[in-house]
CSV table of C-alpha atoms and ligand atoms in Angstrom, one decimal:
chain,number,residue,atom,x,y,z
X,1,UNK,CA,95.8,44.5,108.1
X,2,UNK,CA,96.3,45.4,112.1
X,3,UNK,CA,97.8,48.4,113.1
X,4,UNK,CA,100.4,45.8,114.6
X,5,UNK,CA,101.5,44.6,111.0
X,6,UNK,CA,101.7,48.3,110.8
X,7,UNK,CA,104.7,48.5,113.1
X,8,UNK,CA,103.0,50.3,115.5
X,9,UNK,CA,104.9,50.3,119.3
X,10,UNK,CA,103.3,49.5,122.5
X,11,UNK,CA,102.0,52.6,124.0
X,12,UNK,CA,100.3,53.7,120.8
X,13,UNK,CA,99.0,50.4,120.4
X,14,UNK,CA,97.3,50.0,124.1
X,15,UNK,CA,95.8,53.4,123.4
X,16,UNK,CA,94.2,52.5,120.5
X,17,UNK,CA,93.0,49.1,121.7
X,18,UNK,CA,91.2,51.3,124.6
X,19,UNK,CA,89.8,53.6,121.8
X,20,UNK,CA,88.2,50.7,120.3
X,21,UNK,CA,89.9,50.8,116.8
X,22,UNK,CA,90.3,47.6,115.8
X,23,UNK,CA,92.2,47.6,112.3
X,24,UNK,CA,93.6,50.6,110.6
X,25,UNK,CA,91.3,52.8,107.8
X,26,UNK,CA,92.3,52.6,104.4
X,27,UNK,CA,94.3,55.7,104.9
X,28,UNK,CA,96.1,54.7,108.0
X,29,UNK,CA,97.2,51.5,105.8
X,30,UNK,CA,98.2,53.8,103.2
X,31,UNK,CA,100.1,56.7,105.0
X,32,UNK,CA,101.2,55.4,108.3
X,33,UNK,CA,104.3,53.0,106.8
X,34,UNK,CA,105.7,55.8,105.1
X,35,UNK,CA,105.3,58.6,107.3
X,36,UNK,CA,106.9,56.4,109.8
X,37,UNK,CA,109.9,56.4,107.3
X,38,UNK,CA,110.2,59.8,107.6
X,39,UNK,CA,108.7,60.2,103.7
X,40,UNK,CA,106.9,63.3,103.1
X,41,UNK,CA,103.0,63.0,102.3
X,42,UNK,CA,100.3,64.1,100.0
X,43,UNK,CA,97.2,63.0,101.4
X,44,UNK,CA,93.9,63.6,99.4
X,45,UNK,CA,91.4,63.0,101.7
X,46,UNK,CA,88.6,64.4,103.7
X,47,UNK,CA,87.5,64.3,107.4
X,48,UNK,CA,85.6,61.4,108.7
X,49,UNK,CA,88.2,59.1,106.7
X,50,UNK,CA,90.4,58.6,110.0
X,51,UNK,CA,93.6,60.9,108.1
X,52,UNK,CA,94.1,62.7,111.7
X,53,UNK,CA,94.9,59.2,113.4
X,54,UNK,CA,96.6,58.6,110.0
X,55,UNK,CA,99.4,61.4,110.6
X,56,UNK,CA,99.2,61.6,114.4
X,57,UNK,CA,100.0,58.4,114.8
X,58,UNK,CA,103.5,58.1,113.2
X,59,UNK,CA,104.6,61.3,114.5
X,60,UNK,CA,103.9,60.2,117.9
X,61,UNK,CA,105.7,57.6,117.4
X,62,UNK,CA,108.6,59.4,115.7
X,63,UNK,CA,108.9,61.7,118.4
X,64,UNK,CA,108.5,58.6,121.5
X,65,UNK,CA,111.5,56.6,119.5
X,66,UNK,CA,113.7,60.0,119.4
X,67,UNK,CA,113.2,60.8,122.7
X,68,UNK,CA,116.2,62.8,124.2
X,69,UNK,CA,115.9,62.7,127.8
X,70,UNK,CA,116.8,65.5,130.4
X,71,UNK,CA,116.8,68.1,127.9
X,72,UNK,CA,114.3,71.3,127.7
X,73,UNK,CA,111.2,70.6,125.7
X,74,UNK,CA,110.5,72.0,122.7
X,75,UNK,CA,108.3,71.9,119.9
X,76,UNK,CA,109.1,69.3,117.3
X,77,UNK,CA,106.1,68.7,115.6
X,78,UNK,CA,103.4,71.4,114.1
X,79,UNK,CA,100.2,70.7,112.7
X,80,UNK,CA,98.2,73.4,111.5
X,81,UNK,CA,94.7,73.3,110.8
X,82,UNK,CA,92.4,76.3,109.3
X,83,UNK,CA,90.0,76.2,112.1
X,84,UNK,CA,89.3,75.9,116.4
X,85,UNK,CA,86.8,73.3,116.3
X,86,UNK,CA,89.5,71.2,114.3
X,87,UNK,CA,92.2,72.7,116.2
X,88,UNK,CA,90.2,71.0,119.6
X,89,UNK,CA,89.6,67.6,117.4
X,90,UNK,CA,93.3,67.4,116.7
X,91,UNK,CA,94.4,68.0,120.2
X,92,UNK,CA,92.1,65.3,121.7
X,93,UNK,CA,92.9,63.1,118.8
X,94,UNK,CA,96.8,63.3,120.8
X,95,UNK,CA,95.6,63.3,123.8
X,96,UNK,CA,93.9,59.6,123.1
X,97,UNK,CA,96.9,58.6,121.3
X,98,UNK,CA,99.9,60.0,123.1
X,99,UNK,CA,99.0,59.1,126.4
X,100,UNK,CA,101.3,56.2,127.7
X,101,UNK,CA,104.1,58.4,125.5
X,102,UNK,CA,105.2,60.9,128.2
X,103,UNK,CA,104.6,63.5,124.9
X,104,UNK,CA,103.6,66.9,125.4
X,105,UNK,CA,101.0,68.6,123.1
X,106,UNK,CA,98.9,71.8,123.6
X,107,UNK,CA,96.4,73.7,120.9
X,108,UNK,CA,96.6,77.5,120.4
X,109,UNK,CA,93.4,78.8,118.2
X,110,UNK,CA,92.3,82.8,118.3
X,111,UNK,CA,89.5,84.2,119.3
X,112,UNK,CA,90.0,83.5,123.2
X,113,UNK,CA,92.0,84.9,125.8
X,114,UNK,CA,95.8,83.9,125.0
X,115,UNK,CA,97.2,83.7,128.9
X,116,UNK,CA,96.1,79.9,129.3
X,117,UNK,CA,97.6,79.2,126.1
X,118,UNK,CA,101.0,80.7,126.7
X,119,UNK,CA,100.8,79.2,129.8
X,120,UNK,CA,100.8,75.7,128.5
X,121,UNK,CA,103.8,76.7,125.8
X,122,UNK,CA,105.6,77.9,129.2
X,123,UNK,CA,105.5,74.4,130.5
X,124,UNK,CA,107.3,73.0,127.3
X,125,UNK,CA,105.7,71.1,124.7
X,126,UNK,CA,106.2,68.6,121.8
X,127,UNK,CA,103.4,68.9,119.6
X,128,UNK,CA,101.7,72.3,119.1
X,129,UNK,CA,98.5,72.4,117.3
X,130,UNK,CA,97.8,75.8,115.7
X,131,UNK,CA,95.3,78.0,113.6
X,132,UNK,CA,97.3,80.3,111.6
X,133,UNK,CA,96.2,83.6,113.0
X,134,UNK,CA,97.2,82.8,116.4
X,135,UNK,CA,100.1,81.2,115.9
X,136,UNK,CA,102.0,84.2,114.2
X,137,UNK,CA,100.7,86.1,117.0
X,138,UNK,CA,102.6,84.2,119.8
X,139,UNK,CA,105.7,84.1,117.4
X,140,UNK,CA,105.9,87.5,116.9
X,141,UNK,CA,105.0,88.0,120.9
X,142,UNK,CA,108.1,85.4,121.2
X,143,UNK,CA,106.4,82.5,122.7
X,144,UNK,CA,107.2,80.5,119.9
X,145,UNK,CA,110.1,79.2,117.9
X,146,UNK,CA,109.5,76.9,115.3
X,147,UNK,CA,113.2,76.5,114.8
X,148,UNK,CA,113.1,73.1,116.2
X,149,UNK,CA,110.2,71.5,114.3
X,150,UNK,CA,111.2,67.9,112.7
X,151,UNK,CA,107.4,67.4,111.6
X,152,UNK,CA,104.7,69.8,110.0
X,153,UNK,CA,101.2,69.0,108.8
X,154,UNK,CA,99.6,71.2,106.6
X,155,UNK,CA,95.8,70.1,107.1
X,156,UNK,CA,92.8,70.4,104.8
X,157,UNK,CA,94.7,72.7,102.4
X,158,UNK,CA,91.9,73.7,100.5
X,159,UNK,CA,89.8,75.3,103.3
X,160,UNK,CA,93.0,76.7,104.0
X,161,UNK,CA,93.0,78.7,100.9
X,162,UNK,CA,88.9,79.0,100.9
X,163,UNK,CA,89.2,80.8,104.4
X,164,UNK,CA,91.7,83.5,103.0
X,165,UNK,CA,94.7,81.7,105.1
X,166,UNK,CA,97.2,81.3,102.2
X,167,UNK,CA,99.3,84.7,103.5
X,168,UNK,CA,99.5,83.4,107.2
X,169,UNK,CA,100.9,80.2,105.9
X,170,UNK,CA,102.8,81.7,103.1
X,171,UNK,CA,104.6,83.9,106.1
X,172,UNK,CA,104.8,80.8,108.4
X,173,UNK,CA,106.6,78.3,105.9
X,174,UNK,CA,109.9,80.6,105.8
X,175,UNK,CA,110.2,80.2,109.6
X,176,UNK,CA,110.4,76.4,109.6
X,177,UNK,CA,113.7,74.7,109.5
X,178,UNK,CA,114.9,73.4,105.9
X,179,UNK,CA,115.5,69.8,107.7
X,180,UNK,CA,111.7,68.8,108.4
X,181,UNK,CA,109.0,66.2,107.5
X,182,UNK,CA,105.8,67.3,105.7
X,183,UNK,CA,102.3,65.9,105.6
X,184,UNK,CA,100.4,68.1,103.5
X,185,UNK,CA,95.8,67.0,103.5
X,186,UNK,CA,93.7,68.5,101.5
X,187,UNK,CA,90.4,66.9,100.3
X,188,UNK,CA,90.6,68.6,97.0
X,189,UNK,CA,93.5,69.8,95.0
X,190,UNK,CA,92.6,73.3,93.1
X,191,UNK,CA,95.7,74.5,91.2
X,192,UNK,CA,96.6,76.9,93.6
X,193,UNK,CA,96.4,73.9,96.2
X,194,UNK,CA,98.3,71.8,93.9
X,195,UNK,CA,100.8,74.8,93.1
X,196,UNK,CA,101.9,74.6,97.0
X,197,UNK,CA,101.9,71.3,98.0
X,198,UNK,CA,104.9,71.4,95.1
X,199,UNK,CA,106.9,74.0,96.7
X,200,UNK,CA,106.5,72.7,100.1
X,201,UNK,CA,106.7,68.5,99.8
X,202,UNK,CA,109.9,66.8,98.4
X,203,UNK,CA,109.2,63.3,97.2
X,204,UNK,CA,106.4,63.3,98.7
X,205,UNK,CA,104.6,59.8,98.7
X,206,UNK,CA,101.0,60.2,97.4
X,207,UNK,CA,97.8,58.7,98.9
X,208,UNK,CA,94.3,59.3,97.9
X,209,UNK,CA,90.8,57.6,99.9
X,210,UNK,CA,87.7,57.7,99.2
X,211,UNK,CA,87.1,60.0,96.2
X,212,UNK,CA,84.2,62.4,96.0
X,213,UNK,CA,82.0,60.1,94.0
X,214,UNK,CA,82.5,57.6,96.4
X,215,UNK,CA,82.2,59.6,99.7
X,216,UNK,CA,78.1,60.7,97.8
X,217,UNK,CA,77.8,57.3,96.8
X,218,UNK,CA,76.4,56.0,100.3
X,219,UNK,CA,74.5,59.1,101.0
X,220,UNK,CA,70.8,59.1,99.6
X,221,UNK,CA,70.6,62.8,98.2
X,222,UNK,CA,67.3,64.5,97.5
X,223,UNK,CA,66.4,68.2,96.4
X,224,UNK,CA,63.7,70.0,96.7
X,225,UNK,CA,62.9,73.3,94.6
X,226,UNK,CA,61.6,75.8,96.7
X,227,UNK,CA,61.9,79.4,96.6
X,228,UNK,CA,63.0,81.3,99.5
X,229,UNK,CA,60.2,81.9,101.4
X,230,UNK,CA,58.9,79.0,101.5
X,231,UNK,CA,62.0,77.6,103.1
X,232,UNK,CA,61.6,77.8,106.4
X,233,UNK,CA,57.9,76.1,106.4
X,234,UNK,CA,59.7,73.3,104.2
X,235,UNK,CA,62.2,72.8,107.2
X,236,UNK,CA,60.1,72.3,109.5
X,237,UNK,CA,57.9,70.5,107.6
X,238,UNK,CA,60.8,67.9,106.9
X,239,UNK,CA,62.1,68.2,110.9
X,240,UNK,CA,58.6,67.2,111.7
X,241,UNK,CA,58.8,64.1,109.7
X,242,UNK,CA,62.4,62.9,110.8
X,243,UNK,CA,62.1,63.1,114.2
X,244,UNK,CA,64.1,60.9,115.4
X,245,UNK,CA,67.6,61.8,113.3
X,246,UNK,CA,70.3,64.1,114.5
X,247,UNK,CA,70.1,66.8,111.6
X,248,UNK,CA,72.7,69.5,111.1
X,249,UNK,CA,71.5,72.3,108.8
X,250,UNK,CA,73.7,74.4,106.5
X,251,UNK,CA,73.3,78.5,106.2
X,252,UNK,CA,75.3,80.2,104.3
X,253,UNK,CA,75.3,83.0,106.9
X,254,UNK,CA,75.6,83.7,110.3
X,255,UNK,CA,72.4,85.9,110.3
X,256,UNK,CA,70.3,83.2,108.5
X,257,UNK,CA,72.2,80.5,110.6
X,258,UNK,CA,70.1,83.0,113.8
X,259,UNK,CA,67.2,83.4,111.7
X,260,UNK,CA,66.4,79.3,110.9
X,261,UNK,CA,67.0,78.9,114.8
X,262,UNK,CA,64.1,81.6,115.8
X,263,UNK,CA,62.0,80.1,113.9
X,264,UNK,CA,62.5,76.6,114.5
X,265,UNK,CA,62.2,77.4,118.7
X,266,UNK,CA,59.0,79.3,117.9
X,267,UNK,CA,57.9,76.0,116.2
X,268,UNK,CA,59.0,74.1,119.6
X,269,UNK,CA,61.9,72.2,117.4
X,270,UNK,CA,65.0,72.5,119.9
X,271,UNK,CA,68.0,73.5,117.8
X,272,UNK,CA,70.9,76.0,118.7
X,273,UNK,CA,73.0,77.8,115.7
X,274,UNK,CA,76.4,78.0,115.5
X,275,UNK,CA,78.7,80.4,113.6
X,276,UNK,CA,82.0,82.5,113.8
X,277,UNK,CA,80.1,85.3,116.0
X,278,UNK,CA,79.4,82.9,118.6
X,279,UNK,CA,81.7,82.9,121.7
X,280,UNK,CA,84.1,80.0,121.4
X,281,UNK,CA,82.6,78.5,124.5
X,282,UNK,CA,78.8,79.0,123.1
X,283,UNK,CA,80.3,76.9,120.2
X,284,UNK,CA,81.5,74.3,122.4
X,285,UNK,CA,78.5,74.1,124.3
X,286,UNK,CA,76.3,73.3,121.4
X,287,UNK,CA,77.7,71.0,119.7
X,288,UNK,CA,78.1,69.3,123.3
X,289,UNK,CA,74.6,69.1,123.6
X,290,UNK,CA,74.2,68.1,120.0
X,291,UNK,CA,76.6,64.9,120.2
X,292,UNK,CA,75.3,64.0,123.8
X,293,UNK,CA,71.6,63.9,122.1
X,294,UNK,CA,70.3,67.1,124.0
X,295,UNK,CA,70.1,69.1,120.7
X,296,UNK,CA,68.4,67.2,117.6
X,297,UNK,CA,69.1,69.8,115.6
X,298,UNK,CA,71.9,72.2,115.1
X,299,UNK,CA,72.2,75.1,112.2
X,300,UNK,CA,75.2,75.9,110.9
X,301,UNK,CA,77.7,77.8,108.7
X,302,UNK,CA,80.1,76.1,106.5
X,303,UNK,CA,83.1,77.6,108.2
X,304,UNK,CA,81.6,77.3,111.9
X,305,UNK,CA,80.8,73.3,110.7
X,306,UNK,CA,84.1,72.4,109.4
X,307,UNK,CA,85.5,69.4,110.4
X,308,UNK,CA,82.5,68.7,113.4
X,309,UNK,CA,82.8,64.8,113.9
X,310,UNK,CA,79.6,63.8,114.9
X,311,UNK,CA,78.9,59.9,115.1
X,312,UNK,CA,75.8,59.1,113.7
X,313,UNK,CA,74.4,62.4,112.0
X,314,UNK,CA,71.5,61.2,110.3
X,315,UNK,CA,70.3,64.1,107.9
X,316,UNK,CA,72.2,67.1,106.6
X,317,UNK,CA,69.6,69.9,104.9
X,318,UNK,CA,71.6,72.7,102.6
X,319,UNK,CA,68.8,75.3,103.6
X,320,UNK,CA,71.1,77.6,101.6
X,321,UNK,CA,73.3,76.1,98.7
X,322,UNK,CA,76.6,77.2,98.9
X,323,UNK,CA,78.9,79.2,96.1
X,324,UNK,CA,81.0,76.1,95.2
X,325,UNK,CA,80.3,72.7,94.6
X,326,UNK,CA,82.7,71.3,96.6
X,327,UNK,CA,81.5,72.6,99.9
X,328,UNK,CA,78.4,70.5,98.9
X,329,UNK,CA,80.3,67.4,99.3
X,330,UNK,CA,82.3,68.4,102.6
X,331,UNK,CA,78.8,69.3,103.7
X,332,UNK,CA,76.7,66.2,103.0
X,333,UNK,CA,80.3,63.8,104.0
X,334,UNK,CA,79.2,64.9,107.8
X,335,UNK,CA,76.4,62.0,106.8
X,336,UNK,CA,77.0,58.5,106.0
X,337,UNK,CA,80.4,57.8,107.6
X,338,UNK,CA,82.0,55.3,108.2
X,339,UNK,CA,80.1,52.9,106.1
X,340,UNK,CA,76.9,54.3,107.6
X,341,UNK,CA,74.1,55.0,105.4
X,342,UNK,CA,73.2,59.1,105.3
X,343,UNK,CA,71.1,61.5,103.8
X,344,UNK,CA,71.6,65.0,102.7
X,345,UNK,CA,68.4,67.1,101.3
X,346,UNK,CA,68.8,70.1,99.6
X,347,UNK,CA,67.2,73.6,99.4
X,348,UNK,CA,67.4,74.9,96.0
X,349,UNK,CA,65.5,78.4,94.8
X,350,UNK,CA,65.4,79.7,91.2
X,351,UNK,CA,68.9,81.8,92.1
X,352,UNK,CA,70.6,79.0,93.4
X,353,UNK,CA,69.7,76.6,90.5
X,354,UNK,CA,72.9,77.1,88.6
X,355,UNK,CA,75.1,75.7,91.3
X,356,UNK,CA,73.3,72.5,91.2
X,357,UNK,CA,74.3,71.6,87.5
X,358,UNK,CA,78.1,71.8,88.8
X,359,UNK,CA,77.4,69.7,91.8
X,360,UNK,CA,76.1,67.2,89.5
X,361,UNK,CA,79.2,67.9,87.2
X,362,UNK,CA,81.1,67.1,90.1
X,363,UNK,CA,80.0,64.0,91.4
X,364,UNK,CA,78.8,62.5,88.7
X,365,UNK,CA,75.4,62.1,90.1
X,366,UNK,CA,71.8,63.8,89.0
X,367,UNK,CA,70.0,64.6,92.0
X,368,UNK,CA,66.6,63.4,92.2
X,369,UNK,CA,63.8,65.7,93.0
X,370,UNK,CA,61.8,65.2,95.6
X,371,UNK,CA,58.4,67.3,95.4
X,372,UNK,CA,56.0,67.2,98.8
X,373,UNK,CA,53.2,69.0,99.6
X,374,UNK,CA,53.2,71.1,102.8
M,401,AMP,P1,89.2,61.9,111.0
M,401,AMP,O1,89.0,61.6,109.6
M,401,AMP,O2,90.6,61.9,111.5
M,401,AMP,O3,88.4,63.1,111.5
M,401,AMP,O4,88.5,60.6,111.8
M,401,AMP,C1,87.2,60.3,111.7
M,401,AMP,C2,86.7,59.4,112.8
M,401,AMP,O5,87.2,58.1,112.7
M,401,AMP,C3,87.1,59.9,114.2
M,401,AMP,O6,85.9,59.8,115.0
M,401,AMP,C4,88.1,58.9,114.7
M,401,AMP,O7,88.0,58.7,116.1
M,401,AMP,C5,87.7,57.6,114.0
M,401,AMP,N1,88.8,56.7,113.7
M,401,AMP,C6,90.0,57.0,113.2
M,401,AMP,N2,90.7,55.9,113.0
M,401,AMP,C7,89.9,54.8,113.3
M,401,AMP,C8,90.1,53.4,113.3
M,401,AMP,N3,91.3,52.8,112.9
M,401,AMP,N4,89.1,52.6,113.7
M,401,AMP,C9,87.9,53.2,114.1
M,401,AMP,N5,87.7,54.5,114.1
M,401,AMP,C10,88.7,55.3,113.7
């Protein structure tokens, strides 16, 4: 199928011909036909599976064929997303897409100064991508209305809820207009997930890609049992070895994320950490180095990682396992996309061990253990 046979108009199209994207994903077949039909969506389906092109797409279009010309801008279509760095995705993700539309779009995400944002909203805009924090914020400061929104993406649900941002959103759906498409995403649908997507979607049409089993299925997974201590030596043992993949290593916190990155500089391995008390522009600047090759190695915590869309990440190392199973498989899905072959290795000391056995529960897989001698 071509994103042609897929209706798609002009402008989008040239956009996406100079982006390189030949045919549509799975979930661009799937979801763009009946979003473009104004249908609500449930999409089950994770990052890296091309779902952002998959709802931006149709409500580009949406908006370009409902143009009304000559009157004030203002924002018809909200997608909210639970963190910055997907926040800054999203908004680039328009940017590539919407740019022989004449559409506005602008991103608002906390922990930064809000004058340049604010600025931006001054100027009129169509599409305003949001973290939930900060959007309340400039509502309540009256920057905001969301009285004119015609589309709303709710996306990755489930980190929503993981990330405590169930409240925000529970206080934002009340100030959307009855009259409204939604696109609700969520890679995994835990009852409280599945509780909401039932209050907020009506009819919703359903589309599901790539399921957990067959996201692990291209990704070589190996664990090693080693007790805390002995991690660090393990990692750069293993860093020493792989030299020439791009590896992003999972902490579970911030401090540890700081810790692995001492001692992997003390060890000469160039590597910078990143985590939610890192500057916003510190965050940016490593993973900038990381995707342009000038970092080989970056550490990371689950939240800080989210949604990081790195071509080519060879290895993914869970120094730490983390408390549910699922984050296993967001973590190790930052390997092996698009058909590319990954790896994920995994950490796993005498406390951790129980975790593993629901891992395996939940993808169906045993995990092979790897044994080496440092
Ligand atoms: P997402 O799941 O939205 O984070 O997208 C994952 C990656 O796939 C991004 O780097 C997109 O730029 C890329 N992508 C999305 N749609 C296509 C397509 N039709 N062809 C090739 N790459 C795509």
């Amino acid at each position: 199928m071509t994103f042609k046979e897929l209706k798609i108009i002009d402008p989008i199209l040239k956009a996406l011909d100079e982006k390189g994207y030949e045919n549509p994903t799975p979930i661009q077949e799937q979801a763009i036909i009946p979003v473009l039909s104004n249908n609500d969506l449930l999409g089950l389906a994770q990052t890296g599976t091309g779902k952002t092109a998959a709802f931006a797409i149709p409500i580009i279009q949406q908006l370009y064929q409902n143009k009304i010309v000559g009157k004030k801008r203002e924002i018809k279509a909200l997608i909210l997303t639970p963190t910055r760095e997907l926040a800054i995705q999203i908004d680039e993700c328009f940017n590539d897409y919407a740019k022989y539309t004449g559409l506005h779009h602008t991103v608002i995400f906390g922990g930064v100064n809000q004058k340049p944002q604010v600025e931006k909203l001054k100027h009129g805009v169509d599409i305003l991508i949001a973290t939930p924090g900060r959007l309340l914020d400039l509502i309540s400061q009256k920057y905001i209305t969301l009285n004119h929104i015609r589309h709303f993406v709710l996306d990755e649900a489930d980190r929503m809820l993981d990330m405590g941002f169930i409240h925000d959103i529970k206080r934002l759906l009340p100030l959307l207009p009855k009259q409204k498409q939604t696109l609700f995403f969520s890679a995994t649908m835990p009852e409280m997930i599945s509780k909401l997507s039932k209050t907020i979607l009506h009819n919703p049409v359903k589309v599901e890609v790539t399921p957990v089993s067959s996201v692990v299925d291209t990704i070589e997974q190996g664990l090693f049992f080693v007790e805390k201590p002995q991690k660090s030596e393990l990692l750069v043992h293993i860093l020493g070895k792989e030299k020439e993949k791009t590896v992003l290593v999972f902490s579970r916190t911030k401090h540890g994320a700081d810790k692995i990155a001492r001692i992997l500089n003390k060890k000469g391995i160039g590597c910078e950490a990143i985590h939610g008390n890192k500057s916003q522009n510190a965050r940016q600047r490593a993973l900038t180095n990381f995707k342009s090759g000038k970092t080989r190695v970056i550490i990371a915590t689950d939240i800080a990682a989210r949604g990081i869309d790195i071509a080519n990440l060879g290895l993914v190392i869970n120094y730490d396992l983390p408390d549910v199973a699922e984050t296993y498989v967001h973590r190790i899905g930052r390997t092996g996309r698009a058909g590319q072959s990954g790896a994920a290795l995994t950490f796993c000391s005498s406390e951790e061990y129980t975790i593993i056995k629901d891992i395996q529960k939940l993808t169906g897989k045993k995990l092979n253990t790897v044994s080496v001698s440092i």
